[in-house]
CSV table of C-alpha atoms in Angstrom, one decimal:
chain,number,residue,atom,x,y,z
A,931,MET,CA,118.8,-127.0,33.9
A,932,THR,CA,116.3,-124.2,34.1
A,933,ASN,CA,116.9,-120.7,33.6
A,934,ASP,CA,115.4,-118.7,36.3
A,935,ALA,CA,116.4,-115.4,35.1
A,936,PRO,CA,113.8,-112.8,35.0
A,937,ASN,CA,112.5,-112.2,31.4
A,938,PRO,CA,113.0,-108.4,30.7
A,939,ASP,CA,109.6,-108.4,28.4
A,940,ASN,CA,107.8,-109.4,31.4
A,941,ASP,CA,109.6,-106.6,33.7
A,942,MET,CA,106.8,-103.7,34.2
A,943,THR,CA,110.1,-101.2,34.7
A,944,ASN,CA,111.4,-102.3,31.5
A,945,GLY,CA,108.1,-101.6,29.8
A,946,LEU,CA,108.1,-98.0,31.4
A,947,ARG,CA,111.4,-97.4,29.8
A,948,ARG,CA,109.9,-98.0,26.8
A,949,TRP,CA,106.7,-96.2,27.0
A,950,ARG,CA,108.3,-92.8,28.5
A,951,ARG,CA,109.0,-90.0,26.7
A,952,PRO,CA,110.8,-86.7,27.8
A,953,ALA,CA,108.5,-83.6,27.7
A,954,ASP,CA,109.5,-80.6,25.7
A,955,ALA,CA,111.3,-78.0,27.6
A,956,SER,CA,108.3,-75.8,27.1
A,957,TRP,CA,106.4,-77.2,30.2
A,958,ARG,CA,108.6,-74.8,32.2
A,959,HIS,CA,107.4,-71.4,30.2
A,960,GLY,CA,110.5,-70.1,30.9
A,961,ALA,CA,110.9,-70.9,34.7
A,962,ALA,CA,114.1,-72.3,36.1
A,963,ALA,CA,111.9,-74.8,38.0
A,964,LEU,CA,108.4,-75.5,39.0
A,965,LEU,CA,106.9,-75.8,42.2
A,966,THR,CA,103.5,-78.0,42.7
A,967,LEU,CA,101.9,-77.8,46.1
A,968,THR,CA,99.6,-81.2,46.8
A,969,PHE,CA,97.9,-82.4,49.7
A,970,ASP,CA,96.6,-85.9,50.2
A,971,LEU,CA,93.5,-85.7,52.0
A,972,ASP,CA,93.8,-89.3,53.6
A,973,ALA,CA,91.7,-88.5,56.7
A,974,GLU,CA,90.3,-91.9,58.2
A,975,SER,CA,91.1,-93.9,54.9
A,976,ALA,CA,94.9,-93.8,56.0
A,977,VAL,CA,94.4,-96.1,59.0
A,978,LEU,CA,91.3,-97.8,57.9
A,979,ALA,CA,93.0,-99.4,54.9
A,980,ARG,CA,95.8,-100.9,57.4
A,981,SER,CA,93.7,-102.0,60.2
A,982,ASP,CA,90.2,-103.9,60.7
A,983,THR,CA,89.7,-102.3,64.2
A,984,ALA,CA,91.0,-98.8,63.7
A,985,ALA,CA,87.2,-97.7,63.6
A,986,LYS,CA,86.8,-98.7,67.3
A,987,ASP,CA,89.8,-96.4,68.3
A,988,LEU,CA,88.5,-93.0,68.9
A,989,SER,CA,91.9,-91.7,69.4
A,990,THR,CA,93.1,-93.3,66.3
A,991,MET,CA,90.0,-91.7,64.3
A,992,SER,CA,90.6,-88.4,66.1
A,993,HIS,CA,94.0,-88.4,64.8
A,994,GLN,CA,93.2,-88.4,61.2
A,995,ALA,CA,90.1,-86.5,61.6
A,996,TYR,CA,92.1,-83.5,62.4
A,997,GLY,CA,93.2,-83.4,58.8
A,998,PRO,CA,90.0,-82.5,57.2
A,999,GLN,CA,88.2,-81.1,60.5
A,1000,THR,CA,91.2,-78.8,62.0
A,1001,ALA,CA,93.9,-78.3,59.2
A,1002,LEU,CA,92.1,-78.1,56.1
A,1003,PRO,CA,90.5,-74.7,56.9
A,1004,ARG,CA,93.8,-73.3,58.0
A,1005,ILE,CA,95.5,-74.8,54.9
A,1006,LEU,CA,92.8,-73.1,52.7
A,1007,ARG,CA,93.1,-69.7,54.3
A,1008,LEU,CA,97.0,-69.9,54.1
A,1009,LEU,CA,96.5,-70.5,50.2
A,1010,LYS,CA,93.9,-67.9,49.7
A,1011,ASP,CA,96.3,-65.2,51.8
A,1012,VAL,CA,99.3,-66.1,49.5
A,1013,ALA,CA,97.0,-66.2,46.2
A,1014,VAL,CA,98.4,-69.8,45.5
A,1015,GLU,CA,96.4,-72.7,43.7
A,1016,ALA,CA,97.1,-76.0,45.2
A,1017,THR,CA,96.2,-79.8,44.1
A,1018,PHE,CA,94.1,-82.2,46.6
A,1019,PHE,CA,94.1,-85.8,46.2
A,1020,VAL,CA,91.0,-87.4,47.8
A,1021,PRO,CA,90.3,-90.9,48.3
A,1022,GLY,CA,86.4,-91.7,47.8
A,1023,GLU,CA,86.4,-92.7,51.5
A,1024,SER,CA,87.3,-89.0,52.5
A,1025,ALA,CA,84.9,-87.4,50.2
A,1026,ARG,CA,82.0,-89.6,51.6
A,1027,ARG,CA,83.0,-88.9,55.1
A,1028,TRP,CA,83.7,-85.2,54.6
A,1029,PRO,CA,81.9,-83.9,51.8
A,1030,ARG,CA,81.8,-80.1,53.0
A,1031,ALA,CA,85.6,-80.6,53.1
A,1032,VAL,CA,85.8,-81.0,49.4
A,1033,GLU,CA,83.3,-78.5,48.4
A,1034,SER,CA,85.5,-76.0,50.5
A,1035,ILE,CA,88.7,-77.0,48.3
A,1036,MET,CA,86.8,-76.4,45.3
A,1037,ASP,CA,85.4,-73.2,46.5
A,1038,GLY,CA,89.1,-71.9,47.0
A,1039,GLY,CA,89.8,-72.7,43.5
A,1040,HIS,CA,91.8,-75.8,43.8
A,1041,GLU,CA,92.0,-78.7,42.0
A,1042,ILE,CA,90.7,-82.1,43.2
A,1043,ALA,CA,92.3,-85.2,41.9
A,1044,LEU,CA,91.7,-89.0,42.4
A,1045,HIS,CA,93.6,-91.0,45.1
A,1046,SER,CA,91.8,-94.4,45.0
A,1047,ASP,CA,88.7,-95.1,46.9
A,1048,GLN,CA,89.8,-96.6,50.2
A,1049,HIS,CA,93.5,-96.1,50.1
A,1050,ARG,CA,94.0,-99.7,49.5
A,1051,PRO,CA,97.2,-101.1,47.9
A,1052,LEU,CA,96.6,-101.6,44.4
A,1053,THR,CA,99.3,-104.2,44.2
A,1054,GLY,CA,97.1,-106.5,46.2
A,1055,MET,CA,94.0,-106.0,43.7
A,1056,SER,CA,93.1,-107.9,40.7
A,1057,PRO,CA,92.4,-105.6,37.4
A,1058,THR,CA,88.7,-105.7,38.2
A,1059,GLU,CA,89.0,-104.9,41.7
A,1060,GLN,CA,91.3,-101.9,40.7
A,1061,ALA,CA,88.6,-100.9,38.1
A,1062,ASP,CA,86.0,-101.1,40.8
A,1063,ASP,CA,88.2,-99.0,43.1
A,1064,LEU,CA,88.8,-96.2,40.5
A,1065,HIS,CA,85.3,-96.0,39.3
A,1066,ALA,CA,84.2,-95.8,43.3
A,1067,ASN,CA,86.6,-92.8,43.5
A,1068,ILE,CA,85.4,-90.9,40.4
A,1069,GLU,CA,81.9,-91.5,41.4
A,1070,ALA,CA,82.6,-90.0,44.9
A,1071,LEU,CA,84.2,-86.7,43.9
A,1072,THR,CA,82.0,-86.2,40.5
A,1073,GLY,CA,79.1,-86.7,42.9
A,1074,LEU,CA,80.3,-83.5,44.6
A,1075,GLY,CA,80.7,-81.6,41.6
A,1076,ALA,CA,84.4,-82.2,40.9
A,1077,ARG,CA,85.9,-83.1,37.6
A,1078,PRO,CA,89.1,-85.0,38.3
A,1079,VAL,CA,91.8,-85.4,35.6
A,1080,GLY,CA,94.5,-86.8,37.5
A,1081,TYR,CA,95.3,-89.7,39.6
A,1082,ARG,CA,97.8,-90.5,42.6
A,1083,ALA,CA,98.2,-94.2,43.6
A,1084,PRO,CA,97.9,-94.9,47.5
A,1085,ASN,CA,101.5,-95.4,48.8
A,1086,TRP,CA,102.5,-94.4,45.4
A,1087,GLN,CA,102.1,-98.4,44.4
A,1088,LEU,CA,101.1,-98.0,40.8
A,1089,THR,CA,100.9,-101.2,38.6
A,1090,GLU,CA,100.6,-101.5,34.9
A,1091,ASP,CA,96.8,-102.3,35.0
A,1092,THR,CA,96.6,-99.1,36.9
A,1093,LEU,CA,98.1,-97.1,34.0
A,1094,ALA,CA,95.6,-98.8,31.7
A,1095,LEU,CA,92.7,-98.1,33.8
A,1096,LEU,CA,93.6,-94.3,34.2
A,1097,ILE,CA,94.1,-94.2,30.3
A,1098,GLU,CA,90.8,-95.9,29.7
A,1099,ALA,CA,89.1,-93.5,32.2
A,1100,GLY,CA,90.4,-90.4,30.0
A,1101,LEU,CA,92.6,-89.0,32.9
A,1102,LEU,CA,95.2,-86.6,31.9
A,1103,TYR,CA,97.9,-87.3,34.3
A,1104,ASP,CA,99.2,-89.7,37.2
A,1105,SER,CA,101.7,-88.7,40.0
A,1106,SER,CA,102.9,-91.7,41.6
A,1107,LEU,CA,106.1,-92.9,39.9
A,1108,MET,CA,109.9,-91.6,40.8
A,1109,ASP,CA,112.3,-92.5,38.0
A,1110,ASP,CA,112.7,-88.7,37.2
A,1111,ASP,CA,112.5,-85.3,38.6
A,1112,HIS,CA,110.8,-83.8,35.5
A,1113,PRO,CA,107.4,-84.7,34.3
A,1114,TYR,CA,107.1,-86.9,30.9
A,1115,LEU,CA,104.6,-88.5,28.9
A,1116,ILE,CA,103.8,-92.3,29.0
A,1117,GLU,CA,103.1,-93.7,25.5
A,1118,HIS,CA,101.3,-96.7,26.7
A,1119,PRO,CA,100.2,-99.4,24.1
A,1120,THR,CA,96.5,-98.4,25.2
A,1121,GLY,CA,97.2,-94.5,25.2
A,1122,ARG,CA,98.9,-91.6,26.3
A,1123,ILE,CA,99.1,-90.3,29.9
A,1124,ALA,CA,101.7,-87.4,31.6
A,1125,GLU,CA,103.6,-88.4,34.6
A,1126,LEU,CA,104.4,-85.8,37.4
A,1127,PRO,CA,106.7,-87.7,39.6
A,1128,VAL,CA,107.3,-87.7,43.2
A,1129,HIS,CA,110.0,-88.6,45.8
A,1130,TRP,CA,110.1,-89.5,49.5
A,1131,SER,CA,112.4,-86.7,50.2
A,1132,LEU,CA,109.4,-84.4,49.2
A,1133,ASP,CA,106.8,-86.0,51.2
A,1134,ASP,CA,105.8,-85.0,54.8
A,1135,TRP,CA,104.7,-88.5,55.7
A,1136,GLU,CA,108.5,-89.6,56.3
A,1137,GLN,CA,109.0,-86.3,58.4
A,1138,TYR,CA,106.2,-86.3,60.6
A,1139,ALA,CA,103.9,-89.8,60.6
A,1140,PHE,CA,103.8,-91.3,64.1
A,1141,LEU,CA,101.0,-93.4,65.3
A,1142,PRO,CA,101.8,-96.6,67.3
A,1143,GLU,CA,98.3,-98.5,66.0
A,1144,PRO,CA,98.0,-99.1,63.2
A,1145,ASP,CA,101.7,-98.4,62.8
A,1146,ILE,CA,101.8,-95.7,60.1
A,1147,GLY,CA,105.2,-94.6,61.0
A,1148,SER,CA,107.5,-93.5,64.2
A,1149,VAL,CA,109.2,-90.1,63.3
A,1150,ILE,CA,108.3,-86.8,64.3
A,1151,ASN,CA,111.0,-84.3,62.8
A,1152,PRO,CA,111.4,-80.7,63.7
A,1153,PRO,CA,110.0,-78.6,61.1
A,1154,ALA,CA,113.0,-76.5,60.6
A,1155,THR,CA,114.5,-79.8,59.4
A,1156,VAL,CA,111.7,-80.2,56.7
A,1157,ARG,CA,112.1,-76.4,56.1
A,1158,GLU,CA,115.7,-77.0,55.2
A,1159,LEU,CA,115.2,-80.1,53.1
A,1160,TRP,CA,112.2,-78.7,50.8
A,1161,THR,CA,113.9,-75.3,50.3
A,1162,GLY,CA,117.1,-76.9,49.5
A,1163,GLU,CA,115.8,-79.3,47.2
A,1164,LEU,CA,114.1,-76.7,45.3
A,1165,ASP,CA,117.1,-74.2,45.0
A,1166,ALA,CA,119.0,-77.2,43.6
A,1167,MET,CA,116.6,-77.7,41.1
A,1168,ARG,CA,116.6,-74.6,39.6
A,1169,ALA,CA,119.9,-75.4,38.2
A,1170,THR,CA,118.5,-78.8,37.1
A,1171,ASN,CA,115.3,-77.1,35.7
A,1172,SER,CA,113.1,-79.6,37.7
A,1173,LEU,CA,109.7,-80.0,38.9
A,1174,CYS,CA,109.5,-80.1,42.9
A,1175,ASN,CA,106.5,-82.1,43.5
A,1176,ILE,CA,105.7,-81.6,47.5
A,1177,CYS,CA,103.4,-84.2,48.7
A,1178,ALA,CA,101.6,-83.0,52.2
A,1179,HIS,CA,98.9,-84.5,54.3
A,1180,PRO,CA,96.8,-82.1,56.1
A,1181,PHE,CA,96.6,-84.3,59.2
A,1182,LEU,CA,100.4,-83.9,59.3
A,1183,SER,CA,101.6,-80.4,57.8
A,1184,GLY,CA,98.4,-79.0,59.1
A,1185,ARG,CA,99.7,-78.6,62.6
A,1186,PRO,CA,100.5,-74.9,63.2
A,1187,SER,CA,104.5,-75.0,63.1
A,1188,ARG,CA,104.3,-77.4,60.2
A,1189,LEU,CA,102.1,-75.2,58.3
A,1190,LYS,CA,104.6,-72.4,58.6
A,1191,VAL,CA,107.0,-74.6,56.5
A,1192,ILE,CA,104.7,-74.7,53.6
A,1193,ALA,CA,104.2,-70.8,54.1
A,1194,ASP,CA,108.1,-70.3,54.1
A,1195,LEU,CA,108.6,-72.7,50.9
A,1196,ILE,CA,105.9,-70.4,49.1
A,1197,ALA,CA,107.7,-67.3,49.9
A,1198,PHE,CA,111.3,-69.1,49.2
A,1199,ALA,CA,110.0,-69.8,45.8
A,1200,ARG,CA,108.8,-66.5,45.0
A,1201,ASP,CA,112.0,-64.7,46.5
A,1202,CYS,CA,113.9,-66.9,44.1
A,1203,GLY,CA,112.2,-65.2,41.1
A,1204,ASP,CA,112.3,-67.8,38.5
A,1205,VAL,CA,110.3,-70.5,40.2
A,1206,GLU,CA,106.4,-70.9,38.9
A,1207,ILE,CA,103.9,-72.5,41.3
A,1208,ILE,CA,101.5,-74.2,39.5
A,1209,ARG,CA,98.6,-76.8,40.0
A,1210,CYS,CA,99.2,-80.4,38.7
A,1211,ASP,CA,96.3,-80.3,36.0
A,1212,HIS,CA,97.8,-77.2,34.6
A,1213,LEU,CA,101.3,-78.4,34.4
A,1214,ALA,CA,99.9,-81.6,33.0
A,1215,SER,CA,98.2,-79.8,30.2
A,1216,ARG,CA,101.6,-78.6,29.0
A,1217,VAL,CA,103.2,-82.1,28.9
A,1218,HIS,CA,100.3,-83.9,27.5
A,1219,PRO,CA,100.3,-82.8,23.5
A,1220,THR,CA,96.4,-83.4,23.4
A,1221,ALA,CA,95.4,-82.3,26.5
A,1222,GLY,CA,93.7,-79.1,25.5
A,1223,ASN,CA,92.7,-76.7,28.6
A,1224,ALA,CA,92.6,-79.8,31.2
A,1225,THR,CA,88.9,-79.9,31.4
A,1226,ARG,CA,88.2,-83.4,30.2
A,1227,THR,CA,85.5,-85.1,32.1
A,1228,PRO,CA,86.6,-89.0,33.3
A,1229,ALA,CA,84.4,-91.7,32.4
A,1230,THR,CA,82.5,-93.2,35.0
């Protein structure tokens, strides 16, 4: 009789539990909670990764182009008006299609981070394919003058191979996992990397994503609902001293009434008086004990 029970030593989640180390409370610098505003500049990559025919559909492609073409300038204008620095996770595909958009983000003083090359799921890639994907993403961003130190997996689907590759590339942090609402350090067998956790409740995709073909979602919630959700979560996180890591997409949250939610969230955070708004790289440098000033250049 065979034993089909899984071997816990081969369970990646079990490995992650062994590797994770809580961050020292100094990451908060005395604030009750921290707010990171992050934007995934997926643009066309989000649909091209899902459909071989999306490139032929002008309506679908225009839906995605709204992000870098129309929404991004509004987002950057808002952030400038309220003097807030954000983090933008950019696929290589988006950087090649919209180089001026990426440059405008850097000109605004914001962080540029990695988000895979073509937004394809990493779980279906071999380690070699993942390495090629990561290096192509790095090359696309560094070619525009960016020096990314952070990474977010497409669809937040990180693998153990990914972790090893990120560490090998000299990256400071990842932002793809959901087992905490405090940042922490991963002591992987190959090295260290900080983790800035995410959650679906803080992602605008689950609130606004609607597109029949390819199917990226079928929901359009009122911005008032999202405002209540995000401000409520941030308010509660002040009691738990947590990280509120907002994940927005310009083609979704960049529409006028939805962008006002971002503006209102910033205003709410400031009205609290005990919430710090911070870029991901600056936060990660507090979590990673050997991070220095978070200016490391990734390997290419």
